[in-house]
XYZ file of C-alpha atoms in Angstrom:
360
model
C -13.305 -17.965 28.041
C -15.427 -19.603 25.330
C -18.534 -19.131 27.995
C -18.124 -16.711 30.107
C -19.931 -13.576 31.559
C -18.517 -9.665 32.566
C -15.114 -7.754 30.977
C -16.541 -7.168 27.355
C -14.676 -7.934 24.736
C -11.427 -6.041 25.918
C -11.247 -8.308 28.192
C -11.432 -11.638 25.653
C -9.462 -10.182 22.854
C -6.561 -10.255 25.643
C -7.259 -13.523 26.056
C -7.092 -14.204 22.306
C -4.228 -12.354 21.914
C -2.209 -15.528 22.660
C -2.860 -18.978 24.575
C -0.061 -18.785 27.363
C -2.472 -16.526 28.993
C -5.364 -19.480 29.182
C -5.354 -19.874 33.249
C -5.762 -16.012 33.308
C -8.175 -16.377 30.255
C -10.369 -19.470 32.021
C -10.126 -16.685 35.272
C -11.655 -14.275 33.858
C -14.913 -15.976 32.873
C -15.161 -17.448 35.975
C -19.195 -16.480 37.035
C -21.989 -16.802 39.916
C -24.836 -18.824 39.489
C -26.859 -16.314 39.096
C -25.649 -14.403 36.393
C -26.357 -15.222 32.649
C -23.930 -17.422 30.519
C -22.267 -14.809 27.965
C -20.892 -16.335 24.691
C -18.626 -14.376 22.817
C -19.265 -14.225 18.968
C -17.110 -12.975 15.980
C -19.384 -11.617 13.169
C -19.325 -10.649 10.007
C -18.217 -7.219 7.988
C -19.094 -4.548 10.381
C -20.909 -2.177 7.955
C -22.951 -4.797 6.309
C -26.171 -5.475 6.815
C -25.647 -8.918 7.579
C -24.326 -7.758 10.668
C -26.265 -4.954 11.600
C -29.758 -6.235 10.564
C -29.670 -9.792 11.609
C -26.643 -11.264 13.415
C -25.958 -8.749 15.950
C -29.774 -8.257 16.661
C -30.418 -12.040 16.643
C -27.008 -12.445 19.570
C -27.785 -9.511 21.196
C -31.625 -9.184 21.737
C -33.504 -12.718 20.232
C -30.971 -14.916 22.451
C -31.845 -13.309 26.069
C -35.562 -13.435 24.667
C -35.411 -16.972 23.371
C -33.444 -18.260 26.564
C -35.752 -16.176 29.280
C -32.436 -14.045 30.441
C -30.337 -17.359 30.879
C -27.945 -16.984 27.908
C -26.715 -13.870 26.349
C -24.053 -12.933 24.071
C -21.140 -10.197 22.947
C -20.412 -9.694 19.091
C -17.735 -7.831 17.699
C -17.537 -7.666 13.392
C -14.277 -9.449 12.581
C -12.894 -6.819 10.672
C -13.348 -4.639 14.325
C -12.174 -6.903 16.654
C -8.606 -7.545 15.604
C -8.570 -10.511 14.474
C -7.485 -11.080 10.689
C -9.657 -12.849 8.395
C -7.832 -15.175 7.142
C -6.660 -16.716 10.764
C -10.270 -16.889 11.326
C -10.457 -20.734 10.340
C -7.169 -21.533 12.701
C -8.710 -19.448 15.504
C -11.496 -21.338 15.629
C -9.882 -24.988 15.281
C -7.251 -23.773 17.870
C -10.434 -22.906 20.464
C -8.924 -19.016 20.526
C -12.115 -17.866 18.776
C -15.298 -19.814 20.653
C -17.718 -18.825 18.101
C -16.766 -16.885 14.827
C -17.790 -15.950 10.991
C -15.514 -16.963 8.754
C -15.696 -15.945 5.038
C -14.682 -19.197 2.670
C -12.770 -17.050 0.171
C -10.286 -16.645 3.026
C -9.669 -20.781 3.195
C -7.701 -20.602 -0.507
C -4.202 -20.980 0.891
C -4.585 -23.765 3.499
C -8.318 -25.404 2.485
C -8.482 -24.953 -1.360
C -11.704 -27.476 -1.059
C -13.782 -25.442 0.803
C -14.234 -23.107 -1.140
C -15.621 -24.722 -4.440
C -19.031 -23.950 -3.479
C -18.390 -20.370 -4.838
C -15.931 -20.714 -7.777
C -16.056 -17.697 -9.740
C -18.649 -17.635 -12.721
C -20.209 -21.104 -10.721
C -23.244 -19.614 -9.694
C -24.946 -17.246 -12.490
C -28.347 -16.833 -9.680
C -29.175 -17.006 -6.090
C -30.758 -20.634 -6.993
C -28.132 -22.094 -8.756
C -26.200 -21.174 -5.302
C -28.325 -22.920 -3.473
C -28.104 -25.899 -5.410
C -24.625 -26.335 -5.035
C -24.141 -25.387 -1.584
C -26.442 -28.117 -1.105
C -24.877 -30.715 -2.888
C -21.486 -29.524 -1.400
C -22.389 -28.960 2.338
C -22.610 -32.728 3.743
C -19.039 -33.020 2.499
C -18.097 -29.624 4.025
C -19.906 -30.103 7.661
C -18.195 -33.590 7.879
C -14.542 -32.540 6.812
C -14.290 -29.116 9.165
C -15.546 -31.059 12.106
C -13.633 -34.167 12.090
C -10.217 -32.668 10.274
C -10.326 -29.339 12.087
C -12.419 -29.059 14.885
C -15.245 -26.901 13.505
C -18.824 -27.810 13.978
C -20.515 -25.720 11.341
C -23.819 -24.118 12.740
C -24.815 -21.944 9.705
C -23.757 -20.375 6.484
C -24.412 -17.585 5.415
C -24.274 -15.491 1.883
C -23.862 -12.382 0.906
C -25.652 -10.339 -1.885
C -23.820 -11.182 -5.707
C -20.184 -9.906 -6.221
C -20.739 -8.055 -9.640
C -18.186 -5.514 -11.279
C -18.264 -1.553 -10.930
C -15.900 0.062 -13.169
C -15.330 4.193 -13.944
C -14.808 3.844 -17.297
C -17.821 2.112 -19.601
C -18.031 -1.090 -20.584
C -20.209 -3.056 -22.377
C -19.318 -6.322 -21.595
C -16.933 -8.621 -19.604
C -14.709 -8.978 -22.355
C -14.068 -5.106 -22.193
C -12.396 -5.804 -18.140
C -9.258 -6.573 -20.681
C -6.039 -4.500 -19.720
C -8.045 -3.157 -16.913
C -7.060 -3.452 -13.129
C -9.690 -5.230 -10.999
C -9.942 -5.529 -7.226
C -10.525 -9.160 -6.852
C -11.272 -10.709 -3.265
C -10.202 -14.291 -3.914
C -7.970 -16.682 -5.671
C -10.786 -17.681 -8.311
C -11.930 -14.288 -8.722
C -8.421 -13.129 -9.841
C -8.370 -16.592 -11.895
C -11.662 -15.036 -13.900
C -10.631 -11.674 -14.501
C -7.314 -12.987 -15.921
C -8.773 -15.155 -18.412
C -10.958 -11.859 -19.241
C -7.447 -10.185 -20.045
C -7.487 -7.742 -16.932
C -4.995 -7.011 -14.158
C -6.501 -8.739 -10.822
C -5.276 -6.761 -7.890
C -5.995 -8.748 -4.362
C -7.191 -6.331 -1.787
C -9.569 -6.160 1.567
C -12.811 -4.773 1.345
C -11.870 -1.718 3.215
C -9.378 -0.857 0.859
C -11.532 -0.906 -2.218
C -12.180 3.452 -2.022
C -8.885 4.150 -1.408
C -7.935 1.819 -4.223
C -10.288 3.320 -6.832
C -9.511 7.044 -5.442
C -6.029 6.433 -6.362
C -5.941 4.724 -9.477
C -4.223 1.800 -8.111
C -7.638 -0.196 -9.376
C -10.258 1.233 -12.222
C -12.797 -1.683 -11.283
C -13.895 -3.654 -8.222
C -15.800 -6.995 -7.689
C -17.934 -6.152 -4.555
C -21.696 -6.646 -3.679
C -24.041 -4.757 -5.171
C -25.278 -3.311 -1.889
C -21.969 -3.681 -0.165
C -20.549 -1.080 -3.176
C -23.474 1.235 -2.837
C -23.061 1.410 1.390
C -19.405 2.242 0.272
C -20.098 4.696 -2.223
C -19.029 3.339 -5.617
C -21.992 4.657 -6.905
C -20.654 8.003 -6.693
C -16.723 6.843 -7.965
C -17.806 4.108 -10.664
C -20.242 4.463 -13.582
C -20.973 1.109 -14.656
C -22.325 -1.856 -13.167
C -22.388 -5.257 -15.043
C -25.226 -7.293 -13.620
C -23.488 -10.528 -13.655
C -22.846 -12.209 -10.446
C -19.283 -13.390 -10.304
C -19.539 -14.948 -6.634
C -21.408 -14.853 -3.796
C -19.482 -14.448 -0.795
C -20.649 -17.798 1.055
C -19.350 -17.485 5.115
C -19.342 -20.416 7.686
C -20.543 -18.962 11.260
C -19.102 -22.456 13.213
C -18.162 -23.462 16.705
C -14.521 -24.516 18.660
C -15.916 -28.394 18.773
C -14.845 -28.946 22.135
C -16.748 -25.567 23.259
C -19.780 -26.500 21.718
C -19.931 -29.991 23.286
C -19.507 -28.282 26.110
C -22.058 -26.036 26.352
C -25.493 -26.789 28.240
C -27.422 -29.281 25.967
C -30.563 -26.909 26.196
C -28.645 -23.804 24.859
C -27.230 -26.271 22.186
C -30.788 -27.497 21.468
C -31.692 -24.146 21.168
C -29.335 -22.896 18.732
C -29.279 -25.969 16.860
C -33.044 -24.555 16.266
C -32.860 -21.232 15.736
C -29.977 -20.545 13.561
C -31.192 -22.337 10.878
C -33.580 -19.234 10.725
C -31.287 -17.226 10.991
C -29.306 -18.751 8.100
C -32.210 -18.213 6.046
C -33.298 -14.446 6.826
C -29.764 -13.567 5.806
C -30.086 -15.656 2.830
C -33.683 -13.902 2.542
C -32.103 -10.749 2.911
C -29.126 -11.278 0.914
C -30.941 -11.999 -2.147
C -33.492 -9.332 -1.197
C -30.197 -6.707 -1.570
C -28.667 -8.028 -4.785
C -32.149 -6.648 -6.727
C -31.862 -3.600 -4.461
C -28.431 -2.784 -4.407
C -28.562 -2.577 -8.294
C -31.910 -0.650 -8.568
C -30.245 2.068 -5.659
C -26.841 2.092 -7.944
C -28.777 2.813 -11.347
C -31.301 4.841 -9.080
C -34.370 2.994 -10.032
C -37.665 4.231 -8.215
C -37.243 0.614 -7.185
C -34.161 1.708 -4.554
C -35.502 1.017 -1.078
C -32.503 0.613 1.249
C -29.653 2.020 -0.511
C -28.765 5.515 -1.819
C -29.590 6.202 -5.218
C -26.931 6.884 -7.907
C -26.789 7.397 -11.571
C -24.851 4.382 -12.718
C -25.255 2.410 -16.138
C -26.146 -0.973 -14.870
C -24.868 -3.639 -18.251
C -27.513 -6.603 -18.576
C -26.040 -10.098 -18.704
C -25.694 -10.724 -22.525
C -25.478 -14.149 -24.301
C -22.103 -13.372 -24.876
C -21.497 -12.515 -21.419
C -23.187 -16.247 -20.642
C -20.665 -17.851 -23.034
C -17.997 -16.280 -21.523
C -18.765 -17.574 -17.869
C -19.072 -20.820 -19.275
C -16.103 -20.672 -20.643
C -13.976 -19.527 -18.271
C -15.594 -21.588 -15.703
C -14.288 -24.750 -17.563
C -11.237 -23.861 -18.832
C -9.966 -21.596 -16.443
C -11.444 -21.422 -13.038
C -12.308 -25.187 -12.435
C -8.643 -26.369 -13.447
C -7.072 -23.900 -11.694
C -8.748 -24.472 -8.160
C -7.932 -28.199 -9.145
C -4.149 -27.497 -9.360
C -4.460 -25.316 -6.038
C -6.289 -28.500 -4.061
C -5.193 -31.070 -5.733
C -6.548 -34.256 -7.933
C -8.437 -35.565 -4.838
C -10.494 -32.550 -5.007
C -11.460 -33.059 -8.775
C -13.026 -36.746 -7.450
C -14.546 -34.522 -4.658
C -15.822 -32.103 -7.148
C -16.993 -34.947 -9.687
C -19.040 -36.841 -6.282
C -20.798 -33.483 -5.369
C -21.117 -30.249 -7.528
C -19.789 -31.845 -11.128
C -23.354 -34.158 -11.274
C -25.356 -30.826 -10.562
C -23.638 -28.240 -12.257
C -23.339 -30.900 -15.360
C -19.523 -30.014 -15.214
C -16.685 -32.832 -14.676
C -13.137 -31.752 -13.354
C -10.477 -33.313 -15.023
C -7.058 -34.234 -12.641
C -4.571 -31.939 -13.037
C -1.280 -33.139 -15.074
């Protein structure tokens, strides 16, 4: 079932469903010669415009195109298709999950390492993310593919996680005693050392969360908040990018060595474009997403709002520094352990100009 053609994805989420259905599974992809190789593909955040502007166009319309009819492809958004985030990375070493999108803040309780790419007040710009993906991603590649099973064949961002709050603020300092939806480990390690209340929840649950008064501020994207409406429940916006949102779209290794070596070639040269029109795009929607929020004449994409958007102060700067150091760093090192502070120290630390000490 990890190339297949015909039943949709009914048909291969039944399959995924479990693995003592594989001869049915295998099956049900059988195919005649001459119909077109379908892969199936788990995608990003349905709503997103990740998703709907470039990976589901790029699957569904630039494959047939680029492969003259020979390959196609189904995609399903994860957070549509039943299949929990978080299993993502297991799914996809255990071959359940062919092809899949798998967002590296979900890798904190099993692969702590993985996800120091996008430490919480690491990357202050869409450069200084770049950076330190790219001092990070040889290490990354290697490890997923020969410890799990992965071959990584893009990764992708999404625009800057900032903070939306209902009540003003006028700096991060002022998140104290306040409840913040956080999305990861190291978020939640941030806004603690800020003094507020981080409350762990998925991205659909960020309305209902805010509605209800279980939260009073969310880290989201700044597009992602506006396509969900906080500009309407928040009213302030501080501009600092806490994280990124970095995903891995990878491959079942066996699958991919498996597949034709031409559609391989071809991927191998395409989705590297790919990876960067949604980096393109990502960054692209960070500027946007906060003009549409503050409802700049700037907005272009977005809905425009009426929100206070809080410039990054030097203050603000201190803080991340900070926190980065004292908090955030030595916590992810007690999470992973004191081989990841060598790890860090061989990749990031030399780049960043910031050493992790071994936990005691």
């Amino acid at each position: 079932m990890l190339l297949s053609h015909g039943g949709g994805w009914r048909t291969w989420l039944r399959c995924a469903a479990g693995l003592l259905g594989l001869a049915w599974c295998l099956s049900a992809g059988a195919r005649t010669a001459t119909e077109p190789y379908t892969l199936r593909i788990v995608g990003g955040l349905a709503t997103l415009n990740q998703y709907t502007r470039q990976e589901e166009p790029f699957w569904t319309r630039e494959l047939p195109k680029l492969s003259n009819g020979r390959y196609r492809a189904e995609i399903v958004p994860f957070d549509r298709a039943g299949v929990p985030g978080t299993e993502m990375l297991s799914l996809l070493q255990l071959g359940v999950v062919p092809f899949g999108t798998v967002l590296m803040s979900s890798f904190t309780a099993d692969h702590p390492e993985y996800t120091a790419p996008d430490l919480a007040g690491l990357n202050p710009d869409v450069a200084t993310l770049r950076s330190t993906l790219a001092a990070f991603r040889p290490h990354l590649e290697q490890s997923l593919r020969e410890r799990l099973n992965v071959q990584v064949l893009a990764i992708y961002t999404y625009p800057a996680q900032v903070v939306f709050c209902k009540r003003p603020l006028g700096a991060l300092t002022d998140l104290r005693g306040r409840r913040v939806r956080v999305s990861s480990s190291t978020q939640a390690d941030f806004v603690g050392a800020l003094g507020g209340t981080p409350v762990l929840t998925s991205f659909s649950q960020i309305v209902p969360n805010l509605q209800s008064g279980g939260t009073e501020c969310a880290i989201t994207g700044t597009m992602s908040g506006n396509i969900l409406g906080l500009h309407t429940l928040t009213s302030h916006l501080h501009a600092l990018p806490l994280t990124w949102g970095l995903a891995i779209f990878g491959a079942h290794l066996p699958t991919w060595e498996a597949l034709p070596a031409d559609l391989r070639e071809l991927l191998q040269r395409e989705l590297p474009k790919l990876e960067r029109a949604v980096w393109a795009e990502s960054e692209r929607e960070t500027a946007d997403g906060i003009a549409c929020n503050q409802g700049a004449p700037a907005c272009a994409a977005g809905r425009k709002g009426a929100m206070s958007v809080v410039p990054v102060s030097r203050q603000d700067e201190i803080s991340r520094r900070e926190i980065l150091e004292t908090h955030v760093l030595p916590r992810w090192v007690q999470r992973c352990g004191n081989a990841c502070a060598q790890l860090w120290n061989q990749t990031i630390g030399p780049v960043r100009g910031l050493t992790a000490r071994p936990a005691r």
